[in-house]
mmCIF file of C-alpha atoms and ligand atoms in Angstrom:
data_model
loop_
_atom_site.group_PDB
_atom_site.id
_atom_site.type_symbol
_atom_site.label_atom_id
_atom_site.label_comp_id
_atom_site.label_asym_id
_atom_site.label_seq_id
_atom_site.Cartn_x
_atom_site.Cartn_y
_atom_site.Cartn_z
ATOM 1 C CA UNK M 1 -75.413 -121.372 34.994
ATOM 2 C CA UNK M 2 -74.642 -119.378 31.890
ATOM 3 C CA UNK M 3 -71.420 -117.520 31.942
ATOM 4 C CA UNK M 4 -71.531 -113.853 33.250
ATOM 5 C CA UNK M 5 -70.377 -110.889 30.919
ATOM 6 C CA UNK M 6 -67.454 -109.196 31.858
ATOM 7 C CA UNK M 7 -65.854 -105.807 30.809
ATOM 8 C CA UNK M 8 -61.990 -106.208 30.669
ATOM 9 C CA UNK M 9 -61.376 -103.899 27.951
ATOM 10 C CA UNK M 10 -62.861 -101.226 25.872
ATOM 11 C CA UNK M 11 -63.830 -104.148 22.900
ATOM 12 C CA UNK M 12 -65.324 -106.057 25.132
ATOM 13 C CA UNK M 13 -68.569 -104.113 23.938
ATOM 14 C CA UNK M 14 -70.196 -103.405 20.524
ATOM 15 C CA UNK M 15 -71.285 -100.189 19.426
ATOM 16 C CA UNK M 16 -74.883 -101.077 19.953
ATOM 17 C CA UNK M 17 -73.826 -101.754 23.951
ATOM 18 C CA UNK M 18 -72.038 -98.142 24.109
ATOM 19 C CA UNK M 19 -75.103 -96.810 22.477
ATOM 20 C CA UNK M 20 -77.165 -98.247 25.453
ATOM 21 C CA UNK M 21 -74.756 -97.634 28.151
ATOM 22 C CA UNK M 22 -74.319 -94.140 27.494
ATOM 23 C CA UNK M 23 -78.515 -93.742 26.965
ATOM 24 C CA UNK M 24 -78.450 -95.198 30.586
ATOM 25 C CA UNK M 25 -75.369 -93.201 31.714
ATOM 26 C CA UNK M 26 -77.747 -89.421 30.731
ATOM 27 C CA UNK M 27 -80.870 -90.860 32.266
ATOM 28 C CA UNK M 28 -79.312 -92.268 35.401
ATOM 29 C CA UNK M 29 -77.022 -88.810 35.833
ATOM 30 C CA UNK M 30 -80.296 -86.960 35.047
ATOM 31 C CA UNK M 31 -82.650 -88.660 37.635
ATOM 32 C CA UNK M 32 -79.218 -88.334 40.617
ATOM 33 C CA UNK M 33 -79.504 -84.493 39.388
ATOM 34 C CA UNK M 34 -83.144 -83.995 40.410
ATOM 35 C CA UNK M 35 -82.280 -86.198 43.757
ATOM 36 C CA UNK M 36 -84.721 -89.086 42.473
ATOM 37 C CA UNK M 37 -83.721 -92.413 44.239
ATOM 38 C CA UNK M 38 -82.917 -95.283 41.576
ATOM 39 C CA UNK M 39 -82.368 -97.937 43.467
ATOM 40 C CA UNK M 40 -81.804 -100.893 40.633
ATOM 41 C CA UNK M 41 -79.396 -103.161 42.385
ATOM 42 C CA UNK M 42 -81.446 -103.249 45.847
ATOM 43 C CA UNK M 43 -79.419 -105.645 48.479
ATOM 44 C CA UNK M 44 -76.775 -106.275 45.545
ATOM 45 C CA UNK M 45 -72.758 -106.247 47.001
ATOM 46 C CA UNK M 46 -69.935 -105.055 44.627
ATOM 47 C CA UNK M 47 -66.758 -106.201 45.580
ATOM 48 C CA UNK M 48 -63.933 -103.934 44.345
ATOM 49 C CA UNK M 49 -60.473 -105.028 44.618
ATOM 50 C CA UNK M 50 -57.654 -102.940 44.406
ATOM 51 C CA UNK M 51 -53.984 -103.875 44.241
ATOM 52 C CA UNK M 52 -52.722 -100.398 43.285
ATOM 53 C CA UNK M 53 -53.680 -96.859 44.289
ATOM 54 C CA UNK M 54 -56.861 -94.865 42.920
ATOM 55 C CA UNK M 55 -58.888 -91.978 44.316
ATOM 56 C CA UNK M 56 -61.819 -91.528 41.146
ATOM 57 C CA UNK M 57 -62.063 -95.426 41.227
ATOM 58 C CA UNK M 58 -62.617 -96.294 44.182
ATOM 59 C CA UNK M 59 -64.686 -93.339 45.251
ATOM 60 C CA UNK M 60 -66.919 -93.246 42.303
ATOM 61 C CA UNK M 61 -67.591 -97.315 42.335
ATOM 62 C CA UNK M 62 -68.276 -97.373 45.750
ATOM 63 C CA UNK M 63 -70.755 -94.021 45.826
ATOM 64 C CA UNK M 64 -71.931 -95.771 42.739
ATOM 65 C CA UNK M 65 -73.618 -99.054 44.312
ATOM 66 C CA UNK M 66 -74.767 -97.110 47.234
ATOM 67 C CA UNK M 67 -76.381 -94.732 45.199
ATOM 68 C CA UNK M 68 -77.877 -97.799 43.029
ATOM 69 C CA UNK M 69 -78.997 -99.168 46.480
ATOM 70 C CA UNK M 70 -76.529 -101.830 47.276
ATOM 71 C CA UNK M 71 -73.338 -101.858 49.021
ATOM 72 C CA UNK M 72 -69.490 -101.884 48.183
ATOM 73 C CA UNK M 73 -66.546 -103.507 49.717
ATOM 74 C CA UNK M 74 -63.289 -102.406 49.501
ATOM 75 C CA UNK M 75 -60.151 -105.060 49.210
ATOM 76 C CA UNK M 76 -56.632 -104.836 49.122
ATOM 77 C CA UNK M 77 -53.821 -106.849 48.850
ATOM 78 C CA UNK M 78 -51.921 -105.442 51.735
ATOM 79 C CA UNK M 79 -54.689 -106.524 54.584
ATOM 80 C CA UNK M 80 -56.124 -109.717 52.108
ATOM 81 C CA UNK M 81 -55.060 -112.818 51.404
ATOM 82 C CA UNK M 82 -54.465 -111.810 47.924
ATOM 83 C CA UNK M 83 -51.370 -110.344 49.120
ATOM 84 C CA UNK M 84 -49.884 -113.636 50.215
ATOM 85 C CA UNK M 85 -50.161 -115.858 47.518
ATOM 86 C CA UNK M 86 -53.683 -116.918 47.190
ATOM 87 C CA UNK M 87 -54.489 -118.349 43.807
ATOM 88 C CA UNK M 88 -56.013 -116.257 41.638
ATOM 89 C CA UNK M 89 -58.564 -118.568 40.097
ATOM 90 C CA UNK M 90 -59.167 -119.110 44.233
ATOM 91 C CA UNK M 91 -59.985 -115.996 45.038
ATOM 92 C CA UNK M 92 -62.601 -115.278 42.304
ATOM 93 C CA UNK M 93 -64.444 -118.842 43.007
ATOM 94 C CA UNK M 94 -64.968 -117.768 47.052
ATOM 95 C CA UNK M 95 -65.028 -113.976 45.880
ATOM 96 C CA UNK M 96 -67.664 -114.116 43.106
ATOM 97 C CA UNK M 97 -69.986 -116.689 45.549
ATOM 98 C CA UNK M 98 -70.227 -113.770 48.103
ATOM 99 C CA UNK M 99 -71.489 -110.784 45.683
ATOM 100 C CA UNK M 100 -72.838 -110.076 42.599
ATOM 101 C CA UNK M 101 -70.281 -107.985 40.517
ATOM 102 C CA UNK M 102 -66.728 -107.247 41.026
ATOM 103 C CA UNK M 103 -64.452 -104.589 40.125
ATOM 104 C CA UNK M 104 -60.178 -104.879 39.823
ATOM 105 C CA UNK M 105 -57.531 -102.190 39.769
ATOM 106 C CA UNK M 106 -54.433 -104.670 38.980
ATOM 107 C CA UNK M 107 -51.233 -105.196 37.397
ATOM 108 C CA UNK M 108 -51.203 -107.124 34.315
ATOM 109 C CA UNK M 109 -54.515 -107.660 32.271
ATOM 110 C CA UNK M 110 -53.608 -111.619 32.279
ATOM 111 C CA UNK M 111 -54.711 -111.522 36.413
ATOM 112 C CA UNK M 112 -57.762 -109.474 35.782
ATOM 113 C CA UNK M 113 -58.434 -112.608 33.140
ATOM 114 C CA UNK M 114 -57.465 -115.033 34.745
ATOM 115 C CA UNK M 115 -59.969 -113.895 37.838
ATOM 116 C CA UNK M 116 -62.727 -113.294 35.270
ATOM 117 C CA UNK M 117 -62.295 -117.050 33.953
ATOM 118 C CA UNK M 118 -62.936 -118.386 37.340
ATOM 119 C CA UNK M 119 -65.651 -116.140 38.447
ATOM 120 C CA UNK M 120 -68.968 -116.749 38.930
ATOM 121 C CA UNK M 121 -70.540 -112.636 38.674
ATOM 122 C CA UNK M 122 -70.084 -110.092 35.994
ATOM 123 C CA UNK M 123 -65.955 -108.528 36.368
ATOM 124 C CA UNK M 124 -64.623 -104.813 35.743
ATOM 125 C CA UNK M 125 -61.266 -103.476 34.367
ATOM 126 C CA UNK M 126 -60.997 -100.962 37.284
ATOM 127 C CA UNK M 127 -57.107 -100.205 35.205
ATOM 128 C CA UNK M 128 -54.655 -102.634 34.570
ATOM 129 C CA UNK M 129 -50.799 -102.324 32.719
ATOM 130 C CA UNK M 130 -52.732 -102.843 29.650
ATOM 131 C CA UNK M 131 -56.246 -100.759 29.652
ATOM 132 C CA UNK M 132 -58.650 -98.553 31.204
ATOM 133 C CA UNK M 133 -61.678 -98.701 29.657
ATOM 134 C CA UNK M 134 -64.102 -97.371 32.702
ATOM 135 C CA UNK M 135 -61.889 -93.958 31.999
ATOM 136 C CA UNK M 136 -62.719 -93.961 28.086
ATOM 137 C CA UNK M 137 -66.226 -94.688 28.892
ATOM 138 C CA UNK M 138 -66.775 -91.311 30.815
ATOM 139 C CA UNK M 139 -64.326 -89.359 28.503
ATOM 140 C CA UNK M 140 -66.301 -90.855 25.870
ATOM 141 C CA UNK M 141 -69.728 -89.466 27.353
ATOM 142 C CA UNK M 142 -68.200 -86.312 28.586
ATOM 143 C CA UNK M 143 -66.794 -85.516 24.850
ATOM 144 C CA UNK M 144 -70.505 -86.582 23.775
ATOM 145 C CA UNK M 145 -72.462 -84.267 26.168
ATOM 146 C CA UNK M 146 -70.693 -81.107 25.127
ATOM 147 C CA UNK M 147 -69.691 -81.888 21.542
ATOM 148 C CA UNK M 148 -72.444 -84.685 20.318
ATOM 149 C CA UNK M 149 -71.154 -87.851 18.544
ATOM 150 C CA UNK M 150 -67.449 -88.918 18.624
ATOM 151 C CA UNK M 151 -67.810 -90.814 15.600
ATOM 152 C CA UNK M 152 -65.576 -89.571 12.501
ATOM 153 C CA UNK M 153 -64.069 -86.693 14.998
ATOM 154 C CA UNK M 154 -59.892 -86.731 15.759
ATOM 155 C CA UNK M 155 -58.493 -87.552 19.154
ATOM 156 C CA UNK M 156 -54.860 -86.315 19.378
ATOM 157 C CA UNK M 157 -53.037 -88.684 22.430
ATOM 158 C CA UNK M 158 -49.261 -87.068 23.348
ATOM 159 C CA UNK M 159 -47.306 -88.858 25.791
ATOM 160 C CA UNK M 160 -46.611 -92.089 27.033
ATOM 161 C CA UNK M 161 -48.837 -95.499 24.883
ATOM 162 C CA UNK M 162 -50.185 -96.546 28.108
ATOM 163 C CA UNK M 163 -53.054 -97.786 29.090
ATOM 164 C CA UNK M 164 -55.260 -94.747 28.971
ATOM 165 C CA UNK M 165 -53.747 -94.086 25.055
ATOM 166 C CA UNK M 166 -54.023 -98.415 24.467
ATOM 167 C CA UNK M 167 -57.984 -98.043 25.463
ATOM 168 C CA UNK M 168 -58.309 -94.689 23.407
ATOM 169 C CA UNK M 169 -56.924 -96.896 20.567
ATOM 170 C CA UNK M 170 -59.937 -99.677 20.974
ATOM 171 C CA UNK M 171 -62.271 -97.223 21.127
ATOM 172 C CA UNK M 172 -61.581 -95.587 17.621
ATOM 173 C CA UNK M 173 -61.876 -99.034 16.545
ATOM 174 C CA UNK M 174 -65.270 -99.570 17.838
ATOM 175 C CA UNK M 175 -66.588 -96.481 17.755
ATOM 176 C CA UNK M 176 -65.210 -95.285 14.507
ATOM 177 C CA UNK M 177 -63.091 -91.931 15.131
ATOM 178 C CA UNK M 178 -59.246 -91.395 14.585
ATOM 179 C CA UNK M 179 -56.391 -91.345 17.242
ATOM 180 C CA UNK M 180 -53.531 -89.611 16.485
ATOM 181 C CA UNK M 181 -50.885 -90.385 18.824
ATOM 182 C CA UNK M 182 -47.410 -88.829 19.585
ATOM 183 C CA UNK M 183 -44.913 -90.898 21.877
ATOM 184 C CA UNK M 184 -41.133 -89.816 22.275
ATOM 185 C CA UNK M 185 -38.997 -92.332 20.369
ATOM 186 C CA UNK M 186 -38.884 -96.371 21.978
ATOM 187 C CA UNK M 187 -42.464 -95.652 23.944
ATOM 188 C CA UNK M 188 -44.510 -95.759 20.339
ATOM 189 C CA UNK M 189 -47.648 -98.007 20.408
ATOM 190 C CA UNK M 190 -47.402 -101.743 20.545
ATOM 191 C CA UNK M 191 -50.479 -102.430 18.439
ATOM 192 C CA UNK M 192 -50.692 -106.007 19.911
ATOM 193 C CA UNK M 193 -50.453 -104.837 23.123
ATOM 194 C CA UNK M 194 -52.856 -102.509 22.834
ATOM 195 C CA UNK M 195 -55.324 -105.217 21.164
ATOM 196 C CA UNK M 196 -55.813 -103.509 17.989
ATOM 197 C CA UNK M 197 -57.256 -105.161 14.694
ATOM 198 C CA UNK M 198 -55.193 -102.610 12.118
ATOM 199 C CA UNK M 199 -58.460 -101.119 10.837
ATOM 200 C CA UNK M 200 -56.714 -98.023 10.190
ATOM 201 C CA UNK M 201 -58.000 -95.610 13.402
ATOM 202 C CA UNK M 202 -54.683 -94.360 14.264
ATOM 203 C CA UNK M 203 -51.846 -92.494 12.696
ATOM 204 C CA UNK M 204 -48.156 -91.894 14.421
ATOM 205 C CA UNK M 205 -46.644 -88.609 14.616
ATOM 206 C CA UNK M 206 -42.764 -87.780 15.555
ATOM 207 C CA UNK M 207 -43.951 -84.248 16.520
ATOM 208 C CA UNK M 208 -46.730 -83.704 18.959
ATOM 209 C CA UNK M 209 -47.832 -80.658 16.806
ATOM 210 C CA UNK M 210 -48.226 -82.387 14.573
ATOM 211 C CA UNK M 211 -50.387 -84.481 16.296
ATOM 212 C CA UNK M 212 -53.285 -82.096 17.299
ATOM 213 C CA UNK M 213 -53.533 -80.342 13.943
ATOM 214 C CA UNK M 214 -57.065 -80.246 13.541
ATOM 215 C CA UNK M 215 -57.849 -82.216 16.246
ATOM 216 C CA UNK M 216 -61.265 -81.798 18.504
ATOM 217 C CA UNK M 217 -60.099 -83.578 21.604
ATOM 218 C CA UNK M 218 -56.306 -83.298 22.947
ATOM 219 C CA UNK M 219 -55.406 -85.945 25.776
ATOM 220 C CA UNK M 220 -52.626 -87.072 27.715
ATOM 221 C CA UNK M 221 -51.460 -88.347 31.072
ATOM 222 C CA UNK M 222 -48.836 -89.047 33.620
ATOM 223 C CA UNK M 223 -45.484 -89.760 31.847
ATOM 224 C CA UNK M 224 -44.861 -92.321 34.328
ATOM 225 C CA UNK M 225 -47.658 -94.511 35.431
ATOM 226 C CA UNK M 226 -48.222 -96.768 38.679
ATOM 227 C CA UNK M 227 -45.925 -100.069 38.197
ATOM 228 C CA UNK M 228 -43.443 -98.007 36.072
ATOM 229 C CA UNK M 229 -41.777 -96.016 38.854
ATOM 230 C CA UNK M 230 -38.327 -97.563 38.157
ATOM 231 C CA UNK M 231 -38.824 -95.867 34.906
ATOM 232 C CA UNK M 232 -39.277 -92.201 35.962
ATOM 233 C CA UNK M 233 -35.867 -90.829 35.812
ATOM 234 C CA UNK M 234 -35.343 -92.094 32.476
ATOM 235 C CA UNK M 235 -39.212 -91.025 31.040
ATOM 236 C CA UNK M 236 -38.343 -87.630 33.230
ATOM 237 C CA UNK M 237 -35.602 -86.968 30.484
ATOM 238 C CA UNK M 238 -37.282 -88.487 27.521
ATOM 239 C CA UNK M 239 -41.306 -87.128 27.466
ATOM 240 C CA UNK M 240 -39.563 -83.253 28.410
ATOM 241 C CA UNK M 241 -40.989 -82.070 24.692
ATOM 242 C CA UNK M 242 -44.176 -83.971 25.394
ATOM 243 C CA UNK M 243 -45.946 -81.557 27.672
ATOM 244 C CA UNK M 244 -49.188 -80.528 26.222
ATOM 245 C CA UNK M 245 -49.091 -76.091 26.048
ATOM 246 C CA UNK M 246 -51.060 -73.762 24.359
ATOM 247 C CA UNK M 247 -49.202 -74.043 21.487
ATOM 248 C CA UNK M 248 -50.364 -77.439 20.706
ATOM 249 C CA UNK M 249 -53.608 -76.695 21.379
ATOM 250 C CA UNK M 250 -53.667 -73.799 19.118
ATOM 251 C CA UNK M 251 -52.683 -76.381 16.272
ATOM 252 C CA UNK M 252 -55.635 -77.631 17.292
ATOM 253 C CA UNK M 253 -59.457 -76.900 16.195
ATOM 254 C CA UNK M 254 -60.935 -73.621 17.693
ATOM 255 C CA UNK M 255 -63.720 -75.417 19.338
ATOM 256 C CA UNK M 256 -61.175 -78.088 21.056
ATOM 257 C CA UNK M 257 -61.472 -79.690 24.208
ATOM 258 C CA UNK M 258 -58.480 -81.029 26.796
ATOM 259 C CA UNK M 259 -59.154 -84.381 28.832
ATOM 260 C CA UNK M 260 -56.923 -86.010 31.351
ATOM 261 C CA UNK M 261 -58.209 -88.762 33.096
ATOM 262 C CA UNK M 262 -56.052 -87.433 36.647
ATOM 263 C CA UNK M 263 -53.919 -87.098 38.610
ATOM 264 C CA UNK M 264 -52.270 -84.627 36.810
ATOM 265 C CA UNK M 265 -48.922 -83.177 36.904
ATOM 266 C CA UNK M 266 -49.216 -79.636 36.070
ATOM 267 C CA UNK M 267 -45.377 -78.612 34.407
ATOM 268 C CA UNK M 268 -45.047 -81.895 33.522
ATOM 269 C CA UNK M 269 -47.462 -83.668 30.949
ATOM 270 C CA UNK M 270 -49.440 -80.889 30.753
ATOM 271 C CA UNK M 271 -49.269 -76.925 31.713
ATOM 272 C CA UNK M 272 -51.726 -75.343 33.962
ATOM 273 C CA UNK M 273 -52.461 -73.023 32.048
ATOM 274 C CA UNK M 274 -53.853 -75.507 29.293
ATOM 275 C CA UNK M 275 -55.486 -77.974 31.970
ATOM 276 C CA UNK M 276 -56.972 -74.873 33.884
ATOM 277 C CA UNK M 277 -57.954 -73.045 31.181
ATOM 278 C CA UNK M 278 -61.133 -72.771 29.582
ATOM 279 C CA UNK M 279 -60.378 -75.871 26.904
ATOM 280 C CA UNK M 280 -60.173 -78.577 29.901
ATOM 281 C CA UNK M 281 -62.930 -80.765 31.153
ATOM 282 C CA UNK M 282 -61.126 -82.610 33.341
ATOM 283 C CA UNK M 283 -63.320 -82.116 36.251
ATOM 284 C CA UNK M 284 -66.828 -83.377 34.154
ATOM 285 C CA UNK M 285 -64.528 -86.292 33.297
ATOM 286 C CA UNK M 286 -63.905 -87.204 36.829
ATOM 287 C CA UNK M 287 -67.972 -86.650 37.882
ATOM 288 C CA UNK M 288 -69.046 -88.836 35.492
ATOM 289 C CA UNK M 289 -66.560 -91.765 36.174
ATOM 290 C CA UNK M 290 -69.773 -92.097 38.690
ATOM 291 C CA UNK M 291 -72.672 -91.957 36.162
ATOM 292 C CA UNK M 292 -71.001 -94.335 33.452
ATOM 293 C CA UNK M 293 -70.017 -97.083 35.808
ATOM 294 C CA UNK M 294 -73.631 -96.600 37.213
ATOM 295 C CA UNK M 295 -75.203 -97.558 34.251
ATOM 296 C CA UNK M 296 -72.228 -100.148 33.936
ATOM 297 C CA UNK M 297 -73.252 -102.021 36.649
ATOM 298 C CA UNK M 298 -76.737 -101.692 36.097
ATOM 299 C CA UNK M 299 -76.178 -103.084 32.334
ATOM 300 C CA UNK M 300 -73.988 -105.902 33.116
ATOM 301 C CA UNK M 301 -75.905 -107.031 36.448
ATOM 302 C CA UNK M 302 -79.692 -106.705 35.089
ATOM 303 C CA UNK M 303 -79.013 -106.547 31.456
ATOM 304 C CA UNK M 304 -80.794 -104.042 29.328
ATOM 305 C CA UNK M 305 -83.196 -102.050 31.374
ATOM 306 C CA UNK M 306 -85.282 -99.456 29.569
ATOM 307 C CA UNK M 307 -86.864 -96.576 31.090
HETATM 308 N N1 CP B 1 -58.427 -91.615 36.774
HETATM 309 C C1 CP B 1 -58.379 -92.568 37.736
HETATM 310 O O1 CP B 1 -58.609 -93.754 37.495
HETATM 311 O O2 CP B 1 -58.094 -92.065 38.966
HETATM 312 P P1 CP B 1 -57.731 -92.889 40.280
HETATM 313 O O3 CP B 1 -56.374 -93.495 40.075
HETATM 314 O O4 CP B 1 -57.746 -91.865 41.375
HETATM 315 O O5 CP B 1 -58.759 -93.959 40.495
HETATM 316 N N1 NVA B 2 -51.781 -94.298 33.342
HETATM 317 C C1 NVA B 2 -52.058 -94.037 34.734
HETATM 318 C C2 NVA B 2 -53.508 -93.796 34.949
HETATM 319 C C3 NVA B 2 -53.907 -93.488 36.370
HETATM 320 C C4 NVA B 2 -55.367 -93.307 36.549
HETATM 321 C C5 NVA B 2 -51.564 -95.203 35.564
HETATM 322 O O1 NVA B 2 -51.753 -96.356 35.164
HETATM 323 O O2 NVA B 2 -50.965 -94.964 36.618
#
């Protein structure tokens, strides 16, 4: 049996595998427009497994496989044996015998490896500690559908290095295009965290003005995220001058465009005027969560399929 493909973070693919993924992404978003039935994964079971919270995820992975003419089930590790103490490397051999691709929303990106190692079926990042990549993938196709390539264009990130801003960070790597990130002082980027190679994609800045000079994409997030909550009090105080305003995105270019991957916290991150204004695409971003992880699937299940 030769070892499945996974996709546990954003490098995990080349450029030539984005540049087929998103091809697939338009045509498979195209064809659900028109109400044409594409049913590529026929009797197929995804298996997602989710040991923290998610709306997008879930919903959008599990319309997904319907939609691609197979079926989803939905795990936790309240009602699971996962919850209990069950081996990891157990789990994905009796797991990944009963379906044919598997999705996890976990805690640190060693488990989501660890699973991966041990499985016998293709496995997705559905968000760990460390990354997100199924979020960059549709930001990444929503910034191409209204603004072309993202190649050699500016992303400005304000707020916390998470793993939204750690996947962002890949992705300028692979796909060529600067990341300019602002953090309040002791949350800066851990480059080795965030699985960089130091090709020179990114660029700090101590002001978040600074940041989105120029830029043609601003992006940021919750200030505390899921696993942190400890932390909130403390990041309540220190992110205060990170909220993204009009201001900021008036440093930015004219033709700029806002992306949060959601939930938001209007007043907090971001204001609503900025994410309910006319700059935001937040709500494209979410709808085609479903498209990208379509063609996902469909790539890492059947391989490349042309039209
Ligand atoms: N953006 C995102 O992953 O949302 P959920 O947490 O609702 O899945
Ligand atoms: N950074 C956030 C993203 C939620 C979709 C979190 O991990 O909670």
């Amino acid at each position: 049996m030769t070892a499945p493909r996974h996709y546990l973070q954003f490098k995990d693919f080349s450029r030539e595998d984005y540049a087929h993924v998103f091809a697939r992404a338009r045509w498979i978003k195209d064809k659900f427009k028109r109400y044409e039935p594409y049913h590529p994964l026929f009797d197929r079971t995804l298996v997602m497994i989710f040991e923290k919270a998610s709306t997008r995820t879930r919903l959008s992975f599990e319309a997904g496989m319907h939609q691609l003419g197979g079926s989803a089930i939905y795990l936790n590790t309240r009602d699971s044996q996962l919850g209990r103490g069950e081996p990891v490397e157990d789990a994905a051999q009796v797991i990944s015998r009963m379906s044919d691709i598997v999705m996890i929303r976990t805690f640190e990106q060693e488990i989501i490896e660890r699973f991966a190692a041990n499985s016998r079926v293709p496995v997705i990042n559905g968000l760990t500690n460390e990354y997100h990549p199924c979020q960059i993938l549709a930001d990444i196709f929503t910034f191409i559908e209204h603004r072309g390539s993202i190649q050699g264009k500016t992303v400005a990130w304000v707020g916390d290095s998470n793993n939204m801003c750690n996947t962002w960070l890949q992705a300028a790597e692979v796909l060529d295009f600067k990341v300019h990130v602002s953090t309040p002082p002791g949350y800066e980027v851990e480059p080795e965290r965030a699985g960089l190679h130091g090709t020179g994609h990114f660029a700090e800045f101590a002001d978040p003005i600074e940041a989105c000079r120029g830029a043609d994409l601003v992006t940021t997030d919750v200030w505390t995220s899921m696993g942190f909550e400890a932390e909130n009090e403390a990041r309540m105080k220190a992110f205060a001058d990170w909220c993204v305003d009009a201001e900021m995105m008036a440093a930015a270019k004219p033709e700029v465009l806002f992306m949060h991957c959601l939930p938001a916290h209007r007043g907090e991150e971001v204001t609503a005027e900025v994410i309910d204004g006319p700059q935001s695409v937040v709500w494209d971003e979410a709808e085609n969560r479903l498209h990208v992880q379509k063609a996902l699937m469909e790539y890492l299940v059947l391989g490349k399929v042309e039209d």
